[in-house]
Amino acid sequence: MSRKVAVVAVGGNSLIKDSQHQTVPDQWDAARETGKHIARMIAQGWDVVLTHGNGPQVGFILRRSELAAHELHEVPLDSCVADTQGAIGYMFQQVLMNEFRKMNMYKPVATVVTQVLVDRSDPAFQNPTKPIGSFMDEATARRRQAEGWHVIEDAGRGWRRVVASPKPLEILEQDVIKTMVDAGIIVIAVGGGGIPVIRNEQGDLQGIAAVIDKDLASSLLARNIKADLFLISTAVEKVALNFGQPNQVWLDHMTLAEAKAYMAEGHFKKGSMLPKIQAIIEYLEHGGKEALVTNPENIERALAGETGTRIVP
Ligand code: ADP
Ligand code: MG
């Protein structure tokens, strides 16, 4: 049987289970749990490109940077993303290598630090909405604003920096990733949606303070490398209609047209399930064959058609 390729986008719960389990050892435990299921999927014949979120981890780096500002230079946001791609990639590399050894199989695994091109004139830069870093008092916020930050007042809780979440246009290491996948290498890439970069006036690449949605960037990758499957692993076993309400219905299956209709009816929450469904719609509209949403513990069962929400053209 020829191997099939899946882009597997794992969510925050694959590293942080809850607010009581945030330390690095806790993150290893969570990564091990998800890694076990992904390794089994690979053993069953899937070649995987693993992508992941990094929101809390970027928050931790920024907080350390803030607390150390009296002594050390600050860490720019693009560097934070690069740092987390390395550290989280390392975790999944090691977790997968250990799982493969237990299963008496060999598969090479490597992480690709990934830059994602965005457009400087993306409208998102006119209206940054993603809060980043800690709360500040007004004086600090005003000083930072004068230095070029966008800041907002968060009803009564203080001031925060906000950055744009522009649309991912191009995955700059895509050919590298594809070459590795074709060579049978398990790749960890596009971490945190990728390091946002722009082309400056000279045409050079340059990091920019922004965050890219990891589901949208993963969708772009899945589409462009022509992955057979786009699997989104998150904190729910299935996608629901009327989520969290008494008339909630779990979905086993959606067509592209149904997904669009449910989205228009407002079933998917902004900032959580909505970007996933949008990412899946984009993937399917550009030749994608199949998408699946489930949680880490149900990955194998969902692949076998026993659970999860399957979305097809
Ligand atoms: P991730 O870190 O995986 O991106 P998010 O919290 O951003 O996780 O998004 C997943 C969450 O979306 C689920 O845990 C669930 O609470 C929420 N959600 C919102 N709308 C729905 C829906 N219609 N069906 C299922 N889950 C939903
Ligand atoms: Mg999310």
CSV table of C-alpha atoms and ligand atoms in Angstrom, one decimal:
chain,number,residue,atom,x,y,z
A,1,MET,CA,0.0,0.0,0.0
A,2,SER,CA,1.4,3.4,-0.9
A,3,ARG,CA,1.6,5.7,2.1
A,4,LYS,CA,-0.7,8.6,2.4
A,5,VAL,CA,0.1,12.1,3.6
A,6,ALA,CA,-1.7,13.9,6.4
A,7,VAL,CA,-1.2,17.4,7.8
A,8,VAL,CA,-2.1,17.0,11.5
A,9,ALA,CA,-2.6,20.3,13.3
A,10,VAL,CA,-2.5,19.8,17.1
A,11,GLY,CA,-4.1,22.4,19.4
A,12,GLY,CA,-3.1,23.9,22.7
A,13,ASN,CA,-4.3,20.8,24.6
A,14,SER,CA,-1.5,18.7,23.1
A,15,LEU,CA,0.9,20.7,25.3
A,16,ILE,CA,-1.2,22.3,28.1
A,17,LYS,CA,-4.1,20.2,29.4
A,18,ASP,CA,-5.4,22.8,31.8
A,19,SER,CA,-4.3,25.8,33.8
A,20,GLN,CA,-2.9,23.5,36.6
A,21,HIS,CA,-0.5,21.8,34.1
A,22,GLN,CA,1.6,24.4,32.4
A,23,THR,CA,5.2,23.6,33.4
A,24,VAL,CA,7.7,22.2,31.0
A,25,PRO,CA,7.4,18.7,32.6
A,26,ASP,CA,3.6,19.0,32.2
A,27,GLN,CA,4.0,19.9,28.6
A,28,TRP,CA,6.2,16.8,28.0
A,29,ASP,CA,3.4,14.7,29.5
A,30,ALA,CA,0.8,16.2,27.2
A,31,ALA,CA,3.1,15.9,24.2
A,32,ARG,CA,3.8,12.3,25.0
A,33,GLU,CA,0.1,11.5,25.1
A,34,THR,CA,-0.6,13.1,21.7
A,35,GLY,CA,2.6,11.8,20.3
A,36,LYS,CA,1.6,8.2,21.1
A,37,HIS,CA,-1.6,8.5,18.9
A,38,ILE,CA,0.3,10.2,16.1
A,39,ALA,CA,3.0,7.5,16.1
A,40,ARG,CA,0.3,4.9,15.9
A,41,MET,CA,-1.2,6.7,12.9
A,42,ILE,CA,2.2,6.7,11.3
A,43,ALA,CA,2.6,3.0,12.0
A,44,GLN,CA,-0.7,2.4,10.2
A,45,GLY,CA,0.8,4.0,7.0
A,46,TRP,CA,0.3,7.7,7.3
A,47,ASP,CA,3.2,10.1,6.6
A,48,VAL,CA,2.6,13.1,8.8
A,49,VAL,CA,3.4,16.8,8.8
A,50,LEU,CA,2.7,17.9,12.4
A,51,THR,CA,1.8,21.5,13.0
A,52,HIS,CA,1.0,23.0,16.4
A,53,GLY,CA,-0.2,26.0,18.3
A,54,ASN,CA,2.1,28.1,20.6
A,55,GLY,CA,-0.1,30.8,22.2
A,56,PRO,CA,0.6,30.1,25.9
A,57,GLN,CA,4.3,29.4,25.2
A,58,VAL,CA,4.8,32.7,23.4
A,59,GLY,CA,3.0,34.3,26.4
A,60,PHE,CA,5.5,32.7,28.8
A,61,ILE,CA,8.5,33.9,26.8
A,62,LEU,CA,7.1,37.5,26.6
A,63,ARG,CA,6.4,37.5,30.4
A,64,ARG,CA,10.0,36.4,31.2
A,65,SER,CA,11.2,39.1,28.8
A,66,GLU,CA,9.0,41.7,30.5
A,67,LEU,CA,10.2,40.7,34.0
A,68,ALA,CA,13.9,40.7,32.9
A,69,ALA,CA,13.6,44.0,31.0
A,70,HIS,CA,15.6,45.9,33.6
A,71,GLU,CA,18.6,43.7,32.8
A,72,LEU,CA,18.2,42.1,29.4
A,73,HIS,CA,17.0,43.1,25.9
A,74,GLU,CA,13.5,42.2,25.0
A,75,VAL,CA,12.5,39.3,22.8
A,76,PRO,CA,10.7,40.4,19.6
A,77,LEU,CA,7.5,38.6,18.8
A,78,ASP,CA,8.9,36.9,15.6
A,79,SER,CA,11.8,35.5,17.7
A,80,CYS,CA,9.3,34.2,20.3
A,81,VAL,CA,7.6,32.3,17.6
A,82,ALA,CA,10.9,30.9,16.3
A,83,ASP,CA,11.9,30.0,19.8
A,84,THR,CA,8.7,28.0,20.4
A,85,GLN,CA,9.0,26.3,17.0
A,86,GLY,CA,12.3,25.0,18.1
A,87,ALA,CA,11.4,24.0,21.7
A,88,ILE,CA,8.0,22.4,20.7
A,89,GLY,CA,9.5,20.8,17.7
A,90,TYR,CA,12.2,19.3,19.9
A,91,MET,CA,9.5,17.8,22.2
A,92,PHE,CA,7.6,16.2,19.4
A,93,GLN,CA,10.8,14.9,17.7
A,94,GLN,CA,11.8,13.2,20.9
A,95,VAL,CA,8.3,11.9,21.8
A,96,LEU,CA,7.9,10.4,18.4
A,97,MET,CA,11.4,8.9,18.3
A,98,ASN,CA,10.7,7.2,21.6
A,99,GLU,CA,7.3,5.9,20.4
A,100,PHE,CA,8.8,4.5,17.2
A,101,ARG,CA,11.5,2.7,19.2
A,102,LYS,CA,8.8,1.1,21.4
A,103,MET,CA,7.0,-0.1,18.2
A,104,ASN,CA,10.3,-1.4,16.8
A,105,MET,CA,10.0,0.8,13.8
A,106,TYR,CA,12.2,3.4,12.3
A,107,LYS,CA,11.1,6.7,10.8
A,108,PRO,CA,13.2,9.9,10.6
A,109,VAL,CA,11.7,13.0,12.3
A,110,ALA,CA,12.8,16.6,12.0
A,111,THR,CA,11.5,20.1,12.7
A,112,VAL,CA,11.6,22.9,10.1
A,113,VAL,CA,11.7,26.4,11.4
A,114,THR,CA,9.0,27.9,9.2
A,115,GLN,CA,8.5,31.5,7.9
A,116,VAL,CA,5.1,32.4,6.5
A,117,LEU,CA,4.8,35.4,4.2
A,118,VAL,CA,2.1,37.9,5.0
A,119,ASP,CA,1.1,41.1,3.1
A,120,ARG,CA,2.2,44.4,4.7
A,121,SER,CA,-1.1,45.9,3.4
A,122,ASP,CA,-3.2,43.1,4.8
A,123,PRO,CA,-6.2,45.0,6.4
A,124,ALA,CA,-5.5,43.2,9.6
A,125,PHE,CA,-2.6,45.5,10.2
A,126,GLN,CA,-5.1,48.5,10.2
A,127,ASN,CA,-7.1,46.8,13.0
A,128,PRO,CA,-4.9,44.6,15.2
A,129,THR,CA,-7.1,42.4,17.5
A,130,LYS,CA,-4.8,39.7,19.0
A,131,PRO,CA,-3.9,40.6,22.6
A,132,ILE,CA,-0.2,39.8,23.4
A,133,GLY,CA,1.8,40.0,26.6
A,134,SER,CA,0.7,41.1,30.1
A,135,PHE,CA,-1.6,43.8,31.2
A,136,MET,CA,-0.1,47.3,31.5
A,137,ASP,CA,-1.0,50.5,33.3
A,138,GLU,CA,-2.1,53.4,31.2
A,139,ALA,CA,1.2,55.3,31.4
A,140,THR,CA,3.2,52.2,30.2
A,141,ALA,CA,0.6,51.7,27.5
A,142,ARG,CA,0.9,55.3,26.3
A,143,ARG,CA,4.7,55.1,26.3
A,144,ARG,CA,4.7,51.9,24.3
A,145,GLN,CA,2.2,53.3,21.9
A,146,ALA,CA,4.5,56.2,21.2
A,147,GLU,CA,7.2,53.6,20.4
A,148,GLY,CA,4.9,52.0,17.8
A,149,TRP,CA,2.8,49.5,19.6
A,150,HIS,CA,-0.9,49.2,19.2
A,151,VAL,CA,-2.6,49.1,22.6
A,152,ILE,CA,-6.2,48.7,23.7
A,153,GLU,CA,-8.0,49.1,27.0
A,154,ASP,CA,-9.6,45.9,28.1
A,155,ALA,CA,-12.7,46.9,30.0
A,156,GLY,CA,-11.5,47.6,33.5
A,157,ARG,CA,-8.7,45.0,33.5
A,158,GLY,CA,-6.0,47.4,32.2
A,159,TRP,CA,-4.2,47.9,28.9
A,160,ARG,CA,-2.8,45.4,26.5
A,161,ARG,CA,-0.7,45.2,23.4
A,162,VAL,CA,-2.6,44.0,20.4
A,163,VAL,CA,-1.1,42.6,17.1
A,164,ALA,CA,-2.5,41.8,13.8
A,165,SER,CA,-3.5,38.3,12.6
A,166,PRO,CA,-2.9,38.6,8.9
A,167,LYS,CA,-3.7,36.0,6.3
A,168,PRO,CA,-0.9,33.5,5.5
A,169,LEU,CA,0.0,33.9,1.9
A,170,GLU,CA,3.0,31.6,1.3
A,171,ILE,CA,4.9,29.1,3.4
A,172,LEU,CA,8.5,29.9,2.6
A,173,GLU,CA,10.0,26.5,3.5
A,174,GLN,CA,7.2,24.7,1.7
A,175,ASP,CA,9.5,23.1,-0.9
A,176,VAL,CA,11.8,21.9,1.9
A,177,ILE,CA,8.9,20.4,3.8
A,178,LYS,CA,7.6,18.7,0.6
A,179,THR,CA,11.0,17.2,-0.2
A,180,MET,CA,11.3,15.8,3.3
A,181,VAL,CA,7.8,14.3,3.2
A,182,ASP,CA,8.5,12.7,-0.2
A,183,ALA,CA,11.7,11.2,1.3
A,184,GLY,CA,9.6,9.6,4.1
A,185,ILE,CA,10.6,12.0,6.8
A,186,ILE,CA,8.0,13.0,9.5
A,187,VAL,CA,8.1,16.8,9.6
A,188,ILE,CA,7.1,19.2,12.3
A,189,ALA,CA,6.5,22.6,10.7
A,190,VAL,CA,4.5,25.8,10.6
A,191,GLY,CA,4.5,25.9,14.4
A,192,GLY,CA,2.3,28.6,15.9
A,193,GLY,CA,1.1,29.3,12.3
A,194,GLY,CA,4.6,30.2,11.3
A,195,ILE,CA,7.0,33.1,11.9
A,196,PRO,CA,5.2,36.1,10.2
A,197,VAL,CA,7.5,37.8,7.7
A,198,ILE,CA,6.9,40.5,5.0
A,199,ARG,CA,8.9,41.6,2.0
A,200,ASN,CA,10.3,45.1,2.7
A,201,GLU,CA,10.9,47.8,0.2
A,202,GLN,CA,14.1,46.2,-1.0
A,203,GLY,CA,12.4,42.9,-1.5
A,204,ASP,CA,14.1,41.3,1.5
A,205,LEU,CA,12.3,39.1,4.0
A,206,GLN,CA,11.8,40.7,7.4
A,207,GLY,CA,10.1,39.4,10.6
A,208,ILE,CA,7.1,41.4,11.7
A,209,ALA,CA,5.1,41.7,15.0
A,210,ALA,CA,2.0,39.7,14.2
A,211,VAL,CA,0.5,36.2,14.8
A,212,ILE,CA,-0.8,33.9,12.1
A,213,ASP,CA,-3.7,31.6,12.8
A,214,LYS,CA,-2.2,28.0,13.0
A,215,ASP,CA,-5.3,26.4,11.5
A,216,LEU,CA,-5.2,28.7,8.4
A,217,ALA,CA,-1.5,28.2,7.9
A,218,SER,CA,-1.8,24.5,8.3
A,219,SER,CA,-4.6,24.5,5.7
A,220,LEU,CA,-2.4,26.4,3.3
A,221,LEU,CA,0.3,23.8,3.8
A,222,ALA,CA,-2.1,20.8,3.4
A,223,ARG,CA,-3.5,22.3,0.2
A,224,ASN,CA,-0.1,23.1,-1.3
A,225,ILE,CA,1.6,19.8,-0.6
A,226,LYS,CA,-1.6,18.1,-1.7
A,227,ALA,CA,-2.1,16.2,1.5
A,228,ASP,CA,-4.6,13.4,1.4
A,229,LEU,CA,-6.0,14.4,4.8
A,230,PHE,CA,-6.2,17.5,6.9
A,231,LEU,CA,-6.6,16.4,10.5
A,232,ILE,CA,-7.3,19.0,13.2
A,233,SER,CA,-6.7,17.7,16.7
A,234,THR,CA,-8.3,19.8,19.4
A,235,ALA,CA,-10.1,19.6,22.8
A,236,VAL,CA,-13.4,18.2,21.5
A,237,GLU,CA,-14.1,14.8,20.0
A,238,LYS,CA,-16.5,16.2,17.4
A,239,VAL,CA,-17.8,19.5,16.1
A,240,ALA,CA,-21.2,20.5,17.3
A,241,LEU,CA,-24.2,22.5,16.2
A,242,ASN,CA,-25.6,24.7,18.9
A,243,PHE,CA,-22.4,24.1,20.8
A,244,GLY,CA,-22.8,24.3,24.6
A,245,GLN,CA,-26.6,24.7,24.4
A,246,PRO,CA,-29.3,22.3,25.5
A,247,ASN,CA,-30.1,21.5,21.8
A,248,GLN,CA,-26.5,20.7,21.0
A,249,VAL,CA,-25.9,18.1,18.3
A,250,TRP,CA,-22.6,16.4,17.6
A,251,LEU,CA,-21.8,16.0,14.0
A,252,ASP,CA,-20.2,12.9,12.4
A,253,HIS,CA,-20.1,14.2,9.0
A,254,MET,CA,-20.4,17.5,7.0
A,255,THR,CA,-20.2,18.3,3.3
A,256,LEU,CA,-18.4,21.5,2.3
A,257,ALA,CA,-21.7,23.1,1.5
A,258,GLU,CA,-23.1,22.1,4.9
A,259,ALA,CA,-20.0,23.4,6.7
A,260,LYS,CA,-20.5,26.8,4.9
A,261,ALA,CA,-24.2,26.9,5.8
A,262,TYR,CA,-23.6,26.1,9.5
A,263,MET,CA,-20.8,28.7,9.6
A,264,ALA,CA,-23.2,31.3,8.2
A,265,GLU,CA,-25.7,30.3,10.9
A,266,GLY,CA,-23.1,31.1,13.5
A,267,HIS,CA,-22.5,27.6,15.0
A,268,PHE,CA,-18.7,28.0,15.3
A,269,LYS,CA,-17.2,30.3,17.9
A,270,LYS,CA,-14.9,33.0,16.7
A,271,GLY,CA,-11.3,32.4,17.7
A,272,SER,CA,-11.8,28.7,18.4
A,273,MET,CA,-13.9,26.5,16.1
A,274,LEU,CA,-14.5,29.1,13.5
A,275,PRO,CA,-10.9,29.4,12.2
A,276,LYS,CA,-10.8,25.6,12.1
A,277,ILE,CA,-13.9,25.3,9.9
A,278,GLN,CA,-12.6,28.2,7.7
A,279,ALA,CA,-9.3,26.4,7.4
A,280,ILE,CA,-11.1,23.2,6.4
A,281,ILE,CA,-13.3,25.0,3.9
A,282,GLU,CA,-10.3,26.6,2.2
A,283,TYR,CA,-8.5,23.3,2.0
A,284,LEU,CA,-11.5,21.5,0.5
A,285,GLU,CA,-12.2,24.4,-1.9
A,286,HIS,CA,-8.7,24.1,-3.3
A,287,GLY,CA,-8.6,20.4,-4.0
A,288,GLY,CA,-8.4,18.9,-0.5
A,289,LYS,CA,-10.0,15.5,-0.3
A,290,GLU,CA,-10.9,15.0,3.3
A,291,ALA,CA,-10.7,16.8,6.7
A,292,LEU,CA,-11.2,15.4,10.2
A,293,VAL,CA,-11.7,17.1,13.5
A,294,THR,CA,-11.3,15.1,16.8
A,295,ASN,CA,-9.2,15.1,20.0
A,296,PRO,CA,-5.8,13.4,20.5
A,297,GLU,CA,-7.1,10.3,22.2
A,298,ASN,CA,-9.6,9.5,19.4
A,299,ILE,CA,-7.2,10.0,16.4
A,300,GLU,CA,-7.0,6.3,15.6
A,301,ARG,CA,-10.7,5.7,16.1
A,302,ALA,CA,-11.5,8.8,14.0
A,303,LEU,CA,-9.3,7.5,11.2
A,304,ALA,CA,-11.1,4.2,11.3
A,305,GLY,CA,-14.4,6.1,10.8
A,306,GLU,CA,-15.7,5.4,14.4
A,307,THR,CA,-15.7,9.0,15.7
A,308,GLY,CA,-14.7,12.6,15.0
A,309,THR,CA,-16.3,14.9,12.5
A,310,ARG,CA,-15.4,14.2,8.9
A,311,ILE,CA,-15.8,17.0,6.3
A,312,VAL,CA,-15.7,16.2,2.6
A,313,PRO,CA,-16.1,18.2,-0.6
B,1,ADP,P1,-7.0,24.8,19.8
B,1,ADP,O1,-6.0,25.1,20.8
B,1,ADP,O2,-7.1,23.3,19.4
B,1,ADP,O3,-6.9,25.6,18.5
B,1,ADP,P2,-9.4,26.2,20.5
B,1,ADP,O4,-9.8,26.4,21.9
B,1,ADP,O5,-8.9,27.4,19.8
B,1,ADP,O6,-8.4,25.0,20.5
B,1,ADP,O7,-10.7,25.6,19.7
B,1,ADP,C1,-11.3,24.4,20.1
B,1,ADP,C2,-12.5,24.7,20.9
B,1,ADP,O8,-13.6,25.3,20.2
B,1,ADP,C3,-13.2,23.5,21.5
B,1,ADP,O9,-12.5,23.0,22.6
B,1,ADP,C4,-14.6,24.1,21.9
B,1,ADP,O10,-14.6,24.5,23.2
B,1,ADP,C5,-14.7,25.3,21.0
B,1,ADP,N1,-15.9,25.3,20.1
B,1,ADP,C6,-16.5,26.4,19.7
B,1,ADP,N2,-17.5,26.1,18.9
B,1,ADP,C7,-17.6,24.8,18.7
B,1,ADP,C8,-18.5,23.9,18.0
B,1,ADP,N3,-19.4,24.3,17.3
B,1,ADP,N4,-18.2,22.6,18.2
B,1,ADP,C9,-17.3,22.1,18.9
B,1,ADP,N5,-16.4,22.9,19.6
B,1,ADP,C10,-16.6,24.2,19.5
B,2,MG,MG,-7.2,27.7,18.5
